Amino acid sequence: MTTTSFFFPILLISLTFSDLFVQIQGFNFGINYGQLGDNLPSPSDVAVLIKSLKVSKIKLYDSNPDILSAFANSGVEFIVGTKNEDLPSLRDPSNARRWIQQNVQPYISQTKITCIAVGNEVFDYNNPQLTTSLLPAMQSMYNALVSLGLAQKVTVTSAHSYNVIASSFPPSSGAFKQDLIQYIQPILSFHAQIKSPFLINAYPFFAYKGNPNKISLNYVLFQPNSGSIDPVTNLHYDNMLFAQIDAVYAAIKRLGHTDIEVKISETGWPSKGGPDEIGATPQNAEIYNSNLLKKIEQKQGTPARPSVPVDVFVFALFNENLKPGPLSERNFGLYYPDGNPVYNIGLEGYVPETTGESYSKSKVLSINFVCIFAFLWFTWELSRH
């Protein structure tokens, strides 16, 4: 009895430093890894940061080969993306096949690529060529995956901005914009056919910024509040993000589908903004993201789908100094490019000063030492009884 009770803490310590423990204890949330900065750390150093954060999924806006190589054998799942300007070309099956052969096939044996996001917020550009190319490009990419024997590992989707929603409150009234239904309806049928998720970028921050006098800050920050009740479903909502998710489900159902999962491909809160960007502070960003992570950790579902844990990709990993637009766009990161956290949300991570390779070697040595020490101590304790 004494030996067992003495050995267990040592075993726990050794597991704490092991990759096995990291994988078991990893948060089931994703993060957007943007690259619009001229001062960002190398992909190999980012791989160390992600591992220390125990993030399980990453979403890219391209298929950067250096990033995909840096995460080889990491177990982290990847959504890779195509550029919007490539959509007309990707309608062609031969071009779609070539894209996958160049951007997915060389890496998938070691890097866990699970999804291709064909375009990003395409409908926001009001470009008829992009709009009409989106679904054919998605279909060509999926058919190419099938022909290359990859469709069981990799699925196809596209990320949409919340601007595609015309009505979102109450959530049961959720509906897509009328002029987009002719494009979204066949996209939903495609999702249902191949069983891929509908991705939506949802930002309660923008709703609050646009109407701070009528929208409760506590409601958008997941803080205690009286919330609201949907008069049709009688469901109670105490935060805006979950209401937004259920509004998307309602909009999809309105077009005849209850067989498509909704995932949040982007959500976050800026730590800094311009004079007109009310609410963009480090304090609010910390509250929003820390409360969001708590809900993810607790596997919470929305009021309309309580048994389905929300699936979220936080935006974003780093502040990106080359992003265009208002000041807030460059301040959504959890981390500064030097690896220091912008604020504390309970995730202990770091960018190493050394290269990723040397760090990995030293970590392996330290893990081996701890495990060997624990084993020798256990053997010694047994010999005494």
GROMACS .gro file of C-alpha atoms in nm:
model
  385
    1MET     CA    1   0.000   0.000   0.000
    2THR     CA    2   0.281   0.240   0.089
    3THR     CA    3   0.469   0.160  -0.230
    4THR     CA    4   0.166   0.218  -0.449
    5SER     CA    5   0.070   0.549  -0.287
    6PHE     CA    6   0.432   0.668  -0.307
    7PHE     CA    7   0.479   0.563  -0.667
    8PHE     CA    8   0.159   0.718  -0.805
    9PRO     CA    9   0.266   1.084  -0.766
   10ILE     CA   10   0.595   1.005  -0.941
   11LEU     CA   11   0.412   0.830  -1.222
   12LEU     CA   12   0.176   1.126  -1.254
   13ILE     CA   13   0.468   1.366  -1.275
   14SER     CA   14   0.631   1.159  -1.548
   15LEU     CA   15   0.306   1.143  -1.745
   16THR     CA   16   0.261   1.516  -1.706
   17PHE     CA   17   0.578   1.564  -1.909
   18SER     CA   18   0.496   1.300  -2.166
   19ASP     CA   19   0.333   1.340  -2.505
   20LEU     CA   20   0.071   1.082  -2.406
   21PHE     CA   21  -0.055   1.299  -2.124
   22VAL     CA   22  -0.059   1.605  -2.350
   23GLN     CA   23  -0.276   1.421  -2.602
   24ILE     CA   24  -0.516   1.294  -2.337
   25GLN     CA   25  -0.551   1.630  -2.167
   26GLY     CA   26  -0.561   1.840  -2.487
   27PHE     CA   27  -0.841   2.092  -2.530
   28ASN     CA   28  -1.081   2.001  -2.807
   29PHE     CA   29  -1.078   2.341  -2.972
   30GLY     CA   30  -0.919   2.485  -3.280
   31ILE     CA   31  -0.737   2.804  -3.357
   32ASN     CA   32  -0.693   3.011  -3.671
   33TYR     CA   33  -0.329   3.047  -3.770
   34GLY     CA   34  -0.313   3.353  -3.995
   35GLN     CA   35   0.010   3.466  -4.155
   36LEU     CA   36  -0.050   3.832  -4.245
   37GLY     CA   37   0.247   3.962  -4.049
   38ASP     CA   38   0.613   4.038  -4.114
   39ASN     CA   39   0.726   3.956  -3.760
   40LEU     CA   40   0.569   3.615  -3.693
   41PRO     CA   41   0.771   3.325  -3.549
   42SER     CA   42   0.883   3.037  -3.769
   43PRO     CA   43   0.643   2.747  -3.828
   44SER     CA   44   0.868   2.515  -3.626
   45ASP     CA   45   0.849   2.749  -3.326
   46VAL     CA   46   0.472   2.783  -3.370
   47ALA     CA   47   0.449   2.404  -3.363
   48VAL     CA   48   0.610   2.411  -3.018
   49LEU     CA   49   0.370   2.682  -2.903
   50ILE     CA   50   0.064   2.490  -3.026
   51LYS     CA   51   0.184   2.174  -2.853
   52SER     CA   52   0.235   2.360  -2.526
   53LEU     CA   53  -0.117   2.506  -2.558
   54LYS     CA   54  -0.262   2.157  -2.618
   55VAL     CA   55  -0.463   2.286  -2.915
   56SER     CA   56  -0.607   1.997  -3.115
   57LYS     CA   57  -0.702   2.169  -3.442
   58ILE     CA   58  -0.563   2.443  -3.666
   59LYS     CA   59  -0.728   2.627  -3.951
   60LEU     CA   60  -0.512   2.781  -4.222
   61TYR     CA   61  -0.615   3.020  -4.495
   62ASP     CA   62  -0.381   2.849  -4.741
   63SER     CA   63  -0.177   2.531  -4.752
   64ASN     CA   64   0.162   2.667  -4.645
   65PRO     CA   65   0.409   2.380  -4.699
   66ASP     CA   66   0.645   2.497  -4.423
   67ILE     CA   67   0.362   2.490  -4.170
   68LEU     CA   68   0.234   2.150  -4.279
   69SER     CA   69   0.587   2.007  -4.262
   70ALA     CA   70   0.652   2.162  -3.919
   71PHE     CA   71   0.348   1.983  -3.777
   72ALA     CA   72   0.439   1.639  -3.910
   73ASN     CA   73   0.355   1.362  -3.659
   74SER     CA   74   0.205   1.618  -3.418
   75GLY     CA   75  -0.147   1.473  -3.424
   76VAL     CA   76  -0.291   1.822  -3.473
   77GLU     CA   77  -0.579   1.827  -3.722
   78PHE     CA   78  -0.565   2.078  -4.007
   79ILE     CA   79  -0.815   2.261  -4.219
   80VAL     CA   80  -0.627   2.395  -4.520
   81GLY     CA   81  -0.771   2.660  -4.748
   82THR     CA   82  -0.780   2.767  -5.109
   83LYS     CA   83  -0.758   3.131  -5.213
   84ASN     CA   84  -1.076   3.298  -5.333
   85GLU     CA   85  -0.913   3.407  -5.656
   86ASP     CA   86  -0.842   3.042  -5.738
   87LEU     CA   87  -1.210   2.939  -5.735
   88PRO     CA   88  -1.275   2.989  -6.109
   89SER     CA   89  -0.970   2.777  -6.190
   90LEU     CA   90  -1.063   2.506  -5.940
   91ARG     CA   91  -1.392   2.446  -6.118
   92ASP     CA   92  -1.181   2.250  -6.366
   93PRO     CA   93  -1.144   1.890  -6.236
   94SER     CA   94  -0.784   1.868  -6.360
   95ASN     CA   95  -0.687   2.185  -6.171
   96ALA     CA   96  -0.862   2.063  -5.856
   97ARG     CA   97  -0.678   1.732  -5.879
   98ARG     CA   98  -0.346   1.913  -5.931
   99TRP     CA   99  -0.412   2.136  -5.629
  100ILE     CA  100  -0.464   1.835  -5.404
  101GLN     CA  101  -0.162   1.655  -5.547
  102GLN     CA  102   0.054   1.959  -5.470
  103ASN     CA  103  -0.096   2.081  -5.142
  104VAL     CA  104  -0.240   1.775  -4.965
  105GLN     CA  105  -0.091   1.450  -5.092
  106PRO     CA  106   0.276   1.526  -5.006
  107TYR     CA  107   0.192   1.592  -4.641
  108ILE     CA  108  -0.107   1.382  -4.543
  109SER     CA  109   0.093   1.072  -4.449
  110GLN     CA  110   0.250   1.266  -4.159
  111THR     CA  111   0.031   1.574  -4.108
  112LYS     CA  112  -0.334   1.519  -4.023
  113ILE     CA  113  -0.515   1.719  -4.291
  114THR     CA  114  -0.885   1.652  -4.240
  115CYS     CA  115  -1.061   1.927  -4.436
  116ILE     CA  116  -1.024   2.168  -4.727
  117ALA     CA  117  -1.202   2.503  -4.695
  118VAL     CA  118  -1.271   2.612  -5.050
  119GLY     CA  119  -1.264   2.990  -5.029
  120ASN     CA  120  -1.335   3.216  -4.734
  121GLU     CA  121  -1.639   3.444  -4.695
  122VAL     CA  122  -1.690   3.431  -5.071
  123PHE     CA  123  -2.038   3.585  -5.072
  124ASP     CA  124  -1.911   3.902  -4.900
  125TYR     CA  125  -1.720   4.002  -5.212
  126ASN     CA  126  -2.034   4.041  -5.427
  127ASN     CA  127  -1.832   3.902  -5.717
  128PRO     CA  128  -2.055   3.704  -5.955
  129GLN     CA  129  -1.762   3.501  -6.088
  130LEU     CA  130  -1.658   3.392  -5.738
  131THR     CA  131  -2.016   3.334  -5.625
  132THR     CA  132  -2.102   3.108  -5.918
  133SER     CA  133  -1.766   2.927  -5.896
  134LEU     CA  134  -1.790   2.830  -5.529
  135LEU     CA  135  -2.005   2.516  -5.548
  136PRO     CA  136  -1.848   2.381  -5.873
  137ALA     CA  137  -1.502   2.428  -5.715
  138MET     CA  138  -1.613   2.244  -5.400
  139GLN     CA  139  -1.752   1.961  -5.613
  140SER     CA  140  -1.436   1.935  -5.822
  141MET     CA  141  -1.219   1.925  -5.510
  142TYR     CA  142  -1.431   1.651  -5.355
  143ASN     CA  143  -1.432   1.445  -5.676
  144ALA     CA  144  -1.055   1.480  -5.693
  145LEU     CA  145  -1.026   1.352  -5.335
  146VAL     CA  146  -1.241   1.053  -5.430
  147SER     CA  147  -1.031   0.974  -5.737
  148LEU     CA  148  -0.711   0.999  -5.532
  149GLY     CA  149  -0.849   0.775  -5.256
  150LEU     CA  150  -0.847   1.053  -4.995
  151ALA     CA  151  -1.218   1.121  -4.946
  152GLN     CA  152  -1.234   0.905  -4.633
  153LYS     CA  153  -0.967   1.119  -4.468
  154VAL     CA  154  -1.035   1.467  -4.604
  155THR     CA  155  -1.367   1.645  -4.649
  156VAL     CA  156  -1.462   1.966  -4.830
  157THR     CA  157  -1.644   2.276  -4.708
  158SER     CA  158  -1.627   2.657  -4.722
  159ALA     CA  159  -1.628   2.922  -4.449
  160HIS     CA  160  -1.901   3.187  -4.462
  161SER     CA  161  -1.931   3.519  -4.283
  162TYR     CA  162  -2.233   3.578  -4.062
  163ASN     CA  163  -2.347   3.831  -4.322
  164VAL     CA  164  -2.516   3.544  -4.510
  165ILE     CA  165  -2.779   3.544  -4.233
  166ALA     CA  166  -3.069   3.786  -4.280
  167SER     CA  167  -3.247   3.715  -3.951
  168SER     CA  168  -3.095   3.577  -3.631
  169PHE     CA  169  -3.317   3.691  -3.342
  170PRO     CA  170  -3.492   3.512  -3.199
  171PRO     CA  171  -3.279   3.214  -3.306
  172SER     CA  172  -3.582   3.021  -3.432
  173SER     CA  173  -3.635   3.294  -3.695
  174GLY     CA  174  -3.293   3.229  -3.847
  175ALA     CA  175  -3.293   3.270  -4.225
  176PHE     CA  176  -3.041   3.320  -4.505
  177LYS     CA  177  -3.049   3.635  -4.716
  178GLN     CA  178  -3.304   3.592  -4.990
  179ASP     CA  179  -3.065   3.676  -5.276
  180LEU     CA  180  -2.817   3.410  -5.157
  181ILE     CA  181  -3.060   3.121  -5.120
  182GLN     CA  182  -3.021   3.020  -5.486
  183TYR     CA  183  -2.650   2.959  -5.414
  184ILE     CA  184  -2.670   2.832  -5.056
  185GLN     CA  185  -2.949   2.579  -5.118
  186PRO     CA  186  -2.738   2.357  -5.352
  187ILE     CA  187  -2.434   2.404  -5.126
  188LEU     CA  188  -2.636   2.263  -4.836
  189SER     CA  189  -2.741   1.967  -5.052
  190PHE     CA  190  -2.372   1.908  -5.127
  191HIS     CA  191  -2.287   1.916  -4.755
  192ALA     CA  192  -2.564   1.668  -4.681
  193GLN     CA  193  -2.446   1.441  -4.963
  194ILE     CA  194  -2.083   1.419  -4.852
  195LYS     CA  195  -2.158   1.468  -4.478
  196SER     CA  196  -1.935   1.773  -4.435
  197PRO     CA  197  -1.996   2.062  -4.192
  198PHE     CA  198  -2.128   2.409  -4.265
  199LEU     CA  199  -1.868   2.661  -4.144
  200ILE     CA  200  -1.971   3.004  -4.018
  201ASN     CA  201  -1.762   3.294  -3.884
  202ALA     CA  202  -1.954   3.439  -3.588
  203TYR     CA  203  -1.843   3.745  -3.392
  204PRO     CA  204  -2.065   3.877  -3.112
  205PHE     CA  205  -1.813   4.163  -3.090
  206PHE     CA  206  -1.934   4.312  -3.418
  207ALA     CA  207  -2.295   4.296  -3.307
  208TYR     CA  208  -2.208   4.469  -2.979
  209LYS     CA  209  -1.990   4.730  -3.151
  210GLY     CA  210  -2.276   4.817  -3.383
  211ASN     CA  211  -2.536   4.857  -3.107
  212PRO     CA  212  -2.377   4.886  -2.761
  213ASN     CA  213  -2.674   5.072  -2.613
  214LYS     CA  214  -2.918   4.788  -2.679
  215ILE     CA  215  -2.697   4.478  -2.655
  216SER     CA  216  -2.581   4.371  -2.310
  217LEU     CA  217  -2.205   4.341  -2.276
  218ASN     CA  218  -2.251   4.056  -2.027
  219TYR     CA  219  -2.466   3.874  -2.283
  220VAL     CA  220  -2.194   3.882  -2.550
  221LEU     CA  221  -1.913   3.800  -2.303
  222PHE     CA  222  -2.075   3.486  -2.154
  223GLN     CA  223  -2.108   3.667  -1.822
  224PRO     CA  224  -2.406   3.621  -1.586
  225ASN     CA  225  -2.715   3.795  -1.724
  226SER     CA  226  -3.090   3.746  -1.750
  227GLY     CA  227  -3.062   3.647  -2.117
  228SER     CA  228  -3.363   3.608  -2.342
  229ILE     CA  229  -3.625   3.346  -2.426
  230ASP     CA  230  -3.711   3.245  -2.781
  231PRO     CA  231  -4.090   3.284  -2.792
  232VAL     CA  232  -4.129   3.005  -3.049
  233THR     CA  233  -3.913   2.735  -2.890
  234ASN     CA  234  -3.928   2.864  -2.530
  235LEU     CA  235  -3.552   2.807  -2.510
  236HIS     CA  236  -3.345   3.033  -2.286
  237TYR     CA  237  -3.028   3.196  -2.422
  238ASP     CA  238  -2.770   3.352  -2.192
  239ASN     CA  239  -2.505   3.431  -2.455
  240MET     CA  240  -2.508   3.562  -2.809
  241LEU     CA  241  -2.272   3.310  -2.972
  242PHE     CA  242  -2.495   3.013  -2.891
  243ALA     CA  243  -2.797   3.210  -3.015
  244GLN     CA  244  -2.610   3.281  -3.338
  245ILE     CA  245  -2.529   2.913  -3.384
  246ASP     CA  246  -2.890   2.807  -3.334
  247ALA     CA  247  -3.003   3.078  -3.577
  248VAL     CA  248  -2.779   2.918  -3.842
  249TYR     CA  249  -2.929   2.577  -3.768
  250ALA     CA  250  -3.277   2.733  -3.805
  251ALA     CA  251  -3.178   2.891  -4.137
  252ILE     CA  252  -3.049   2.556  -4.263
  253LYS     CA  253  -3.365   2.381  -4.146
  254ARG     CA  254  -3.574   2.643  -4.326
  255LEU     CA  255  -3.412   2.518  -4.648
  256GLY     CA  256  -3.503   2.159  -4.571
  257HIS     CA  257  -3.197   2.020  -4.388
  258THR     CA  258  -3.157   1.885  -4.036
  259ASP     CA  259  -2.863   1.662  -4.129
  260ILE     CA  260  -2.582   1.919  -4.145
  261GLU     CA  261  -2.352   2.009  -3.856
  262VAL     CA  262  -2.265   2.375  -3.797
  263LYS     CA  263  -1.911   2.458  -3.686
  264ILE     CA  264  -1.773   2.797  -3.588
  265SER     CA  265  -1.473   2.854  -3.815
  266GLU     CA  266  -1.392   3.190  -3.656
  267THR     CA  267  -1.486   3.370  -3.338
  268GLY     CA  268  -1.291   3.596  -3.109
  269TRP     CA  269  -1.260   3.939  -2.952
  270PRO     CA  270  -1.004   4.214  -3.024
  271SER     CA  271  -0.783   4.349  -2.749
  272LYS     CA  272  -0.752   4.688  -2.915
  273GLY     CA  273  -0.956   4.896  -3.157
  274GLY     CA  274  -1.014   5.239  -3.299
  275PRO     CA  275  -1.215   5.515  -3.127
  276ASP     CA  276  -1.537   5.387  -3.282
  277GLU     CA  277  -1.472   5.022  -3.193
  278ILE     CA  278  -1.649   5.013  -2.860
  279GLY     CA  279  -1.562   4.717  -2.638
  280ALA     CA  280  -1.226   4.634  -2.797
  281THR     CA  281  -1.017   4.604  -2.481
  282PRO     CA  282  -0.778   4.344  -2.336
  283GLN     CA  283  -1.017   4.292  -2.045
  284ASN     CA  284  -1.314   4.209  -2.268
  285ALA     CA  285  -1.104   3.991  -2.495
  286GLU     CA  286  -0.978   3.796  -2.194
  287ILE     CA  287  -1.328   3.749  -2.056
  288TYR     CA  288  -1.476   3.643  -2.392
  289ASN     CA  289  -1.211   3.388  -2.482
  290SER     CA  290  -1.162   3.246  -2.133
  291ASN     CA  291  -1.538   3.195  -2.089
  292LEU     CA  292  -1.561   3.045  -2.437
  293LEU     CA  293  -1.285   2.795  -2.356
  294LYS     CA  294  -1.464   2.698  -2.035
  295LYS     CA  295  -1.776   2.613  -2.232
  296ILE     CA  296  -1.570   2.411  -2.480
  297GLU     CA  297  -1.394   2.228  -2.197
  298GLN     CA  298  -1.733   2.148  -2.042
  299LYS     CA  299  -1.852   2.017  -2.381
  300GLN     CA  300  -2.153   2.246  -2.374
  301GLY     CA  301  -2.404   2.245  -2.656
  302THR     CA  302  -2.646   2.516  -2.759
  303PRO     CA  303  -3.000   2.531  -2.614
  304ALA     CA  304  -3.142   2.380  -2.936
  305ARG     CA  305  -2.874   2.109  -2.950
  306PRO     CA  306  -2.758   2.053  -2.591
  307SER     CA  307  -2.608   1.710  -2.662
  308VAL     CA  308  -2.383   1.838  -2.944
  309PRO     CA  309  -2.074   2.016  -2.804
  310VAL     CA  310  -1.997   2.338  -2.988
  311ASP     CA  311  -1.706   2.304  -3.230
  312VAL     CA  312  -1.505   2.626  -3.241
  313PHE     CA  313  -1.194   2.770  -3.405
  314VAL     CA  314  -1.076   3.073  -3.207
  315PHE     CA  315  -0.954   3.373  -3.403
  316ALA     CA  316  -0.662   3.410  -3.387
  317LEU     CA  317  -0.329   3.275  -3.275
  318PHE     CA  318  -0.124   3.594  -3.329
  319ASN     CA  319  -0.177   3.964  -3.374
  320GLU     CA  320  -0.106   4.014  -3.746
  321ASN     CA  321   0.039   4.356  -3.824
  322LEU     CA  322  -0.023   4.344  -4.200
  323LYS     CA  323  -0.397   4.281  -4.189
  324PRO     CA  324  -0.594   4.556  -4.361
  325GLY     CA  325  -0.898   4.726  -4.216
  326PRO     CA  326  -0.967   4.891  -3.879
  327LEU     CA  327  -0.727   4.864  -3.586
  328SER     CA  328  -0.918   4.574  -3.431
  329GLU     CA  329  -0.835   4.351  -3.730
  330ARG     CA  330  -0.469   4.353  -3.624
  331ASN     CA  331  -0.547   4.279  -3.260
  332PHE     CA  332  -0.750   3.958  -3.243
  333GLY     CA  333  -0.450   3.744  -3.145
  334LEU     CA  334  -0.409   3.551  -2.823
  335TYR     CA  335  -0.035   3.606  -2.859
  336TYR     CA  336   0.206   3.872  -2.972
  337PRO     CA  337   0.447   3.753  -3.242
  338ASP     CA  338   0.725   3.725  -2.979
  339GLY     CA  339   0.525   3.453  -2.803
  340ASN     CA  340   0.406   3.662  -2.508
  341PRO     CA  341   0.034   3.636  -2.434
  342VAL     CA  342  -0.173   3.947  -2.504
  343TYR     CA  343  -0.377   3.857  -2.195
  344ASN     CA  344  -0.417   3.558  -1.967
  345ILE     CA  345  -0.691   3.306  -2.049
  346GLY     CA  346  -0.538   3.016  -1.861
  347LEU     CA  347  -0.344   2.864  -2.151
  348GLU     CA  348   0.021   2.820  -2.065
  349GLY     CA  349   0.214   2.835  -2.390
  350TYR     CA  350   0.549   2.957  -2.515
  351VAL     CA  351   0.756   3.012  -2.825
  352PRO     CA  352   1.105   2.868  -2.766
  353GLU     CA  353   1.415   3.078  -2.801
  354THR     CA  354   1.587   2.782  -2.961
  355THR     CA  355   1.482   2.615  -3.283
  356GLY     CA  356   1.196   2.373  -3.279
  357GLU     CA  357   1.432   2.083  -3.359
  358SER     CA  358   1.671   2.143  -3.072
  359TYR     CA  359   1.378   2.201  -2.835
  360SER     CA  360   1.219   1.873  -2.938
  361LYS     CA  361   1.544   1.683  -2.877
  362SER     CA  362   1.592   1.837  -2.535
  363LYS     CA  363   1.231   1.766  -2.444
  364VAL     CA  364   1.266   1.402  -2.542
  365LEU     CA  365   1.575   1.374  -2.324
  366SER     CA  366   1.397   1.531  -2.027
  367ILE     CA  367   1.094   1.307  -2.073
  368ASN     CA  368   1.315   0.998  -2.090
  369PHE     CA  369   1.504   1.105  -1.778
  370VAL     CA  370   1.187   1.154  -1.575
  371CYS     CA  371   1.039   0.823  -1.687
  372ILE     CA  372   1.362   0.633  -1.617
  373PHE     CA  373   1.389   0.797  -1.277
  374ALA     CA  374   1.032   0.698  -1.192
  375PHE     CA  375   1.094   0.340  -1.302
  376LEU     CA  376   1.416   0.306  -1.101
  377TRP     CA  377   1.250   0.455  -0.793
  378PHE     CA  378   0.959   0.214  -0.825
  379THR     CA  379   1.196  -0.082  -0.862
  380TRP     CA  380   1.391   0.031  -0.553
  381GLU     CA  381   1.071   0.065  -0.351
  382LEU     CA  382   0.962  -0.286  -0.448
  383SER     CA  383   1.295  -0.430  -0.344
  384ARG     CA  384   1.247  -0.286   0.006
  385HIS     CA  385   0.917  -0.478   0.065
   0.00000   0.00000   0.00000
